[in-house]
Amino acid sequence: MPKNTYPDTLSLSRKVLRVLKELNLLMGFLISALLIASLVAAEPVMAALGVRRTGDTSTLFLGMRLIMVIGIVAVPITQRVLGRLLSIVESVLVGTPFVSANAVRLQQIAWGILGLELLHLAVGIVAASVASDANPLALRWTFSLTRWLAVLLLFVLARVFEQGARMREDLDGTV
Amino acid sequence: MPIIVKLDDMLYERRMSLTELSERIGITLPNLSILKTGKARAIRFSTLEAVCEALQCQPGDLLAFDPTASAEEA
């Protein structure tokens, strides 16, 4: 019965989202530590990351640090996306999903995912511009229609929620 | 709101309480109370039909339009 399985699914989602938020913060901390370490002791850190000491590696080092910075920038955006999603899940759990606050949250998630997708693109551009045959980077940007469609879908869904919330408000005063 | 609900007057005329009307038409007392106090934003035709049937009246006996009433008093 869907009525019985939904709350369990939602509770599970809430737990997963909370864990993901913690993991995201941990990821941010680890990337920050790696960036600091790469500035303090560049050679050993880059060697540990698999960079071979062939030719001029300064551009590659700079590119890798830039990618780390992009990774750090992505952390608060991801945190915001996960936080908004968690708020939506909690509103469904208490039985009030069709509220204008959720429409705003969905729109913020859409902007967040768009931002993350652009950061992903930036990583690809940096990786492509600093990688060479001697020092290739395993980070490669690939176009994914699914991800861009997801962004579009989220914006559409936000508008659907906005309309739904308005209809719900109307219905609340109907006898 | 320019739409005035005269349910209270009709109930008085028919010597019927709100609780009795609620039991007869199967609409909860809080919902009927919202309607009676003019706090409702909309009324379903099914509700109007049930109230008219129970009170033996016309929709016009229950509702009136007063353009001088403030639209913000919803």
Tab-separated table of C-alpha atoms in Angstrom:
chain	number	residue	atom	x	y	z
A	1	MET	CA	0.000	0.000	0.000
A	2	PRO	CA	1.482	3.360	-0.970
A	3	LYS	CA	0.142	4.996	2.184
A	4	ASN	CA	2.310	2.713	4.292
A	5	THR	CA	5.443	2.836	2.181
A	6	TYR	CA	5.633	6.609	1.649
A	7	PRO	CA	6.403	7.635	5.237
A	8	ASP	CA	9.154	4.984	5.444
A	9	THR	CA	10.670	6.185	2.182
A	10	LEU	CA	10.540	9.749	3.421
A	11	SER	CA	12.113	8.872	6.768
A	12	LEU	CA	14.869	7.051	4.906
A	13	SER	CA	15.350	10.048	2.611
A	14	ARG	CA	15.640	12.311	5.633
A	15	LYS	CA	18.337	10.104	7.148
A	16	VAL	CA	20.218	9.825	3.841
A	17	LEU	CA	20.101	13.601	3.323
A	18	ARG	CA	21.415	14.237	6.829
A	19	VAL	CA	24.308	11.812	6.221
A	20	LEU	CA	25.004	13.434	2.833
A	21	LYS	CA	25.147	16.867	4.471
A	22	GLU	CA	27.743	15.591	6.939
A	23	LEU	CA	29.715	13.887	4.150
A	24	ASN	CA	29.625	17.079	2.100
A	25	LEU	CA	31.094	19.057	4.988
A	26	LEU	CA	33.740	16.375	5.466
A	27	MET	CA	34.526	16.564	1.750
A	28	GLY	CA	34.880	20.353	2.014
A	29	PHE	CA	37.225	19.959	4.970
A	30	LEU	CA	39.349	17.351	3.150
A	31	ILE	CA	39.626	19.444	-0.043
A	32	SER	CA	40.568	22.500	2.042
A	33	ALA	CA	43.224	20.458	3.856
A	34	LEU	CA	44.541	19.193	0.525
A	35	LEU	CA	44.673	22.726	-0.875
A	36	ILE	CA	46.552	24.023	2.157
A	37	ALA	CA	48.915	21.038	2.027
A	38	SER	CA	49.531	21.649	-1.688
A	39	LEU	CA	50.538	25.223	-0.886
A	40	VAL	CA	52.751	24.278	2.060
A	41	ALA	CA	54.394	21.208	0.551
A	42	ALA	CA	53.609	21.236	-3.160
A	43	GLU	CA	55.997	18.564	-4.403
A	44	PRO	CA	55.135	15.705	-2.011
A	45	VAL	CA	51.401	16.396	-2.195
A	46	MET	CA	51.356	16.487	-5.997
A	47	ALA	CA	53.523	13.372	-6.120
A	48	ALA	CA	51.024	11.663	-3.820
A	49	LEU	CA	48.269	12.731	-6.230
A	50	GLY	CA	50.131	10.972	-9.033
A	51	VAL	CA	51.765	13.943	-10.798
A	52	ARG	CA	54.962	12.870	-12.504
A	53	ARG	CA	57.889	15.295	-12.338
A	54	THR	CA	58.341	15.710	-16.050
A	55	GLY	CA	58.934	19.142	-17.516
A	56	ASP	CA	57.248	22.275	-16.186
A	57	THR	CA	54.534	21.282	-13.765
A	58	SER	CA	53.750	24.776	-12.408
A	59	THR	CA	50.718	25.220	-14.720
A	60	LEU	CA	49.452	21.792	-13.771
A	61	PHE	CA	49.889	22.579	-10.065
A	62	LEU	CA	48.009	25.848	-10.524
A	63	GLY	CA	45.225	24.059	-12.402
A	64	MET	CA	44.904	21.401	-9.720
A	65	ARG	CA	44.715	24.051	-7.009
A	66	LEU	CA	42.069	25.883	-9.018
A	67	ILE	CA	40.068	22.661	-9.244
A	68	MET	CA	40.388	22.303	-5.454
A	69	VAL	CA	39.069	25.864	-5.018
A	70	ILE	CA	36.130	25.022	-7.303
A	71	GLY	CA	35.538	21.932	-5.167
A	72	ILE	CA	35.459	24.081	-2.018
A	73	VAL	CA	33.033	26.549	-3.669
A	74	ALA	CA	30.754	23.612	-4.513
A	75	VAL	CA	30.478	22.593	-0.838
A	76	PRO	CA	28.195	25.440	0.408
A	77	ILE	CA	26.091	25.165	-2.754
A	78	THR	CA	25.645	21.414	-2.221
A	79	GLN	CA	24.910	22.059	1.461
A	80	ARG	CA	22.196	24.541	0.477
A	81	VAL	CA	20.675	22.121	-2.055
A	82	LEU	CA	20.646	19.259	0.461
A	83	GLY	CA	19.265	21.536	3.191
A	84	ARG	CA	16.397	22.731	1.006
A	85	LEU	CA	15.619	19.174	-0.066
A	86	LEU	CA	15.604	18.095	3.572
A	87	SER	CA	13.149	20.902	4.399
A	88	ILE	CA	10.860	19.722	1.566
A	89	VAL	CA	11.002	16.119	2.828
A	90	GLU	CA	10.182	17.314	6.361
A	91	SER	CA	7.223	19.353	5.098
A	92	VAL	CA	5.876	16.247	3.329
A	93	LEU	CA	6.296	14.261	6.548
A	94	VAL	CA	4.131	16.733	8.479
A	95	GLY	CA	1.573	16.744	5.655
A	96	THR	CA	2.013	20.244	4.227
A	97	PRO	CA	3.964	19.863	0.979
A	98	PHE	CA	1.951	22.283	-1.151
A	99	VAL	CA	3.091	25.522	0.422
A	100	SER	CA	4.717	28.458	-1.325
A	101	ALA	CA	7.869	27.937	0.790
A	102	ASN	CA	8.446	24.633	-1.008
A	103	ALA	CA	8.096	26.321	-4.389
A	104	VAL	CA	10.819	28.767	-3.330
A	105	ARG	CA	12.948	25.877	-2.035
A	106	LEU	CA	12.593	23.982	-5.309
A	107	GLN	CA	13.631	27.052	-7.245
A	108	GLN	CA	16.667	27.473	-4.968
A	109	ILE	CA	17.541	23.802	-5.549
A	110	ALA	CA	17.249	24.368	-9.312
A	111	TRP	CA	19.622	27.358	-9.137
A	112	GLY	CA	21.963	25.319	-6.920
A	113	ILE	CA	22.077	22.384	-9.330
A	114	LEU	CA	22.630	24.815	-12.196
A	115	GLY	CA	25.517	26.361	-10.248
A	116	LEU	CA	27.019	22.933	-9.554
A	117	GLU	CA	26.696	22.013	-13.217
A	118	LEU	CA	28.522	25.213	-14.201
A	119	LEU	CA	31.241	24.447	-11.648
A	120	HIS	CA	31.497	20.970	-13.155
A	121	LEU	CA	31.977	22.614	-16.535
A	122	ALA	CA	34.624	24.929	-15.037
A	123	VAL	CA	36.513	21.891	-13.697
A	124	GLY	CA	36.436	20.397	-17.175
A	125	ILE	CA	37.766	23.598	-18.750
A	126	VAL	CA	40.583	23.942	-16.184
A	127	ALA	CA	41.500	20.253	-16.509
A	128	ALA	CA	41.558	20.440	-20.298
A	129	SER	CA	43.689	23.569	-20.329
A	130	VAL	CA	46.374	22.345	-17.885
A	131	ALA	CA	46.578	18.656	-18.785
A	132	SER	CA	49.247	17.527	-21.208
A	133	ASP	CA	50.393	14.246	-22.701
A	134	ALA	CA	53.184	14.107	-20.138
A	135	ASN	CA	50.820	14.905	-17.258
A	136	PRO	CA	47.265	13.897	-18.094
A	137	LEU	CA	44.426	14.633	-15.682
A	138	ALA	CA	41.786	12.041	-15.026
A	139	LEU	CA	39.157	14.815	-14.663
A	140	ARG	CA	37.271	15.174	-17.885
A	141	TRP	CA	34.036	17.051	-18.508
A	142	THR	CA	31.417	15.198	-20.459
A	143	PHE	CA	28.147	16.678	-21.602
A	144	SER	CA	25.177	15.028	-19.952
A	145	LEU	CA	21.753	15.892	-21.299
A	146	THR	CA	20.163	14.188	-18.277
A	147	ARG	CA	21.757	16.622	-15.807
A	148	TRP	CA	20.767	19.716	-17.779
A	149	LEU	CA	17.269	18.305	-18.221
A	150	ALA	CA	17.137	17.777	-14.458
A	151	VAL	CA	17.870	21.497	-13.963
A	152	LEU	CA	15.085	22.394	-16.393
A	153	LEU	CA	12.743	19.920	-14.726
A	154	LEU	CA	13.431	21.457	-11.314
A	155	PHE	CA	12.586	24.951	-12.556
A	156	VAL	CA	9.351	23.624	-14.084
A	157	LEU	CA	8.547	21.700	-10.910
A	158	ALA	CA	9.076	24.866	-8.859
A	159	ARG	CA	6.427	26.620	-10.961
A	160	VAL	CA	4.097	23.616	-10.613
A	161	PHE	CA	4.518	23.802	-6.831
A	162	GLU	CA	3.861	27.535	-6.878
A	163	GLN	CA	0.564	26.937	-8.698
A	164	GLY	CA	-0.245	23.983	-6.426
A	165	ALA	CA	0.376	26.087	-3.317
A	166	ARG	CA	-1.925	28.813	-4.645
A	167	MET	CA	-4.657	26.252	-5.361
A	168	ARG	CA	-4.190	24.763	-1.911
A	169	GLU	CA	-4.547	28.214	-0.316
A	170	ASP	CA	-7.789	28.713	-2.247
A	171	LEU	CA	-9.051	25.321	-1.172
A	172	ASP	CA	-8.262	26.083	2.478
A	173	GLY	CA	-10.981	28.733	2.565
A	174	THR	CA	-13.515	26.655	0.651
A	175	VAL	CA	-16.501	25.234	2.481
B	1	MET	CA	-15.970	41.148	1.875
B	2	PRO	CA	-18.822	42.437	-0.323
B	3	ILE	CA	-20.485	39.008	-0.253
B	4	ILE	CA	-22.584	38.706	2.895
B	5	VAL	CA	-23.509	35.271	4.209
B	6	LYS	CA	-26.932	35.307	5.865
B	7	LEU	CA	-26.804	31.769	7.204
B	8	ASP	CA	-27.306	33.010	10.754
B	9	ASP	CA	-30.582	34.759	9.820
B	10	MET	CA	-31.861	31.692	7.962
B	11	LEU	CA	-31.006	29.423	10.878
B	12	TYR	CA	-32.923	31.756	13.192
B	13	GLU	CA	-35.908	31.812	10.836
B	14	ARG	CA	-35.963	28.015	10.654
B	15	ARG	CA	-35.303	27.692	14.398
B	16	MET	CA	-32.355	25.428	13.659
B	17	SER	CA	-28.987	25.340	15.376
B	18	LEU	CA	-25.690	25.200	13.536
B	19	THR	CA	-24.988	21.811	15.126
B	20	GLU	CA	-28.286	20.446	13.817
B	21	LEU	CA	-27.572	21.757	10.328
B	22	SER	CA	-24.099	20.230	10.506
B	23	GLU	CA	-25.558	16.827	11.390
B	24	ARG	CA	-28.198	17.052	8.645
B	25	ILE	CA	-25.885	17.962	5.775
B	26	GLY	CA	-22.733	16.185	6.922
B	27	ILE	CA	-20.457	19.227	6.936
B	28	THR	CA	-18.295	19.728	9.991
B	29	LEU	CA	-19.243	22.351	12.569
B	30	PRO	CA	-15.954	24.295	12.190
B	31	ASN	CA	-16.501	24.515	8.412
B	32	LEU	CA	-20.083	25.704	8.829
B	33	SER	CA	-18.899	28.169	11.421
B	34	ILE	CA	-16.393	29.571	8.896
B	35	LEU	CA	-19.251	29.936	6.436
B	36	LYS	CA	-21.572	31.521	8.984
B	37	THR	CA	-19.048	34.117	10.136
B	38	GLY	CA	-18.278	35.123	6.545
B	39	LYS	CA	-14.677	33.930	6.754
B	40	ALA	CA	-15.011	31.442	3.871
B	41	ARG	CA	-13.238	32.370	0.645
B	42	ALA	CA	-15.434	30.117	-1.510
B	43	ILE	CA	-18.458	27.868	-1.263
B	44	ARG	CA	-18.972	24.643	-3.215
B	45	PHE	CA	-22.233	24.243	-5.139
B	46	SER	CA	-22.667	20.917	-3.327
B	47	THR	CA	-22.503	22.726	0.046
B	48	LEU	CA	-24.913	25.400	-1.143
B	49	GLU	CA	-27.293	22.723	-2.416
B	50	ALA	CA	-27.169	20.817	0.877
B	51	VAL	CA	-27.736	23.955	2.978
B	52	CYS	CA	-30.618	25.112	0.725
B	53	GLU	CA	-32.205	21.674	0.938
B	54	ALA	CA	-31.890	21.493	4.715
B	55	LEU	CA	-33.159	25.045	5.281
B	56	GLN	CA	-35.720	24.924	2.447
B	57	CYS	CA	-34.496	28.136	0.916
B	58	GLN	CA	-32.869	29.599	-2.192
B	59	PRO	CA	-29.169	30.516	-2.592
B	60	GLY	CA	-30.278	34.160	-2.671
B	61	ASP	CA	-31.713	33.762	0.832
B	62	LEU	CA	-28.256	32.804	2.076
B	63	LEU	CA	-26.048	35.192	0.134
B	64	ALA	CA	-26.180	38.913	-0.564
B	65	PHE	CA	-23.924	41.434	-2.254
B	66	ASP	CA	-23.036	44.647	-0.465
B	67	PRO	CA	-20.659	46.796	-2.554
B	68	THR	CA	-20.005	49.127	0.372
B	69	ALA	CA	-18.440	46.315	2.426
B	70	SER	CA	-14.623	46.352	2.361
B	71	ALA	CA	-13.005	43.799	0.051
B	72	GLU	CA	-10.159	43.370	2.559
B	73	GLU	CA	-12.422	42.116	5.351
B	74	ALA	CA	-11.976	38.520	4.197
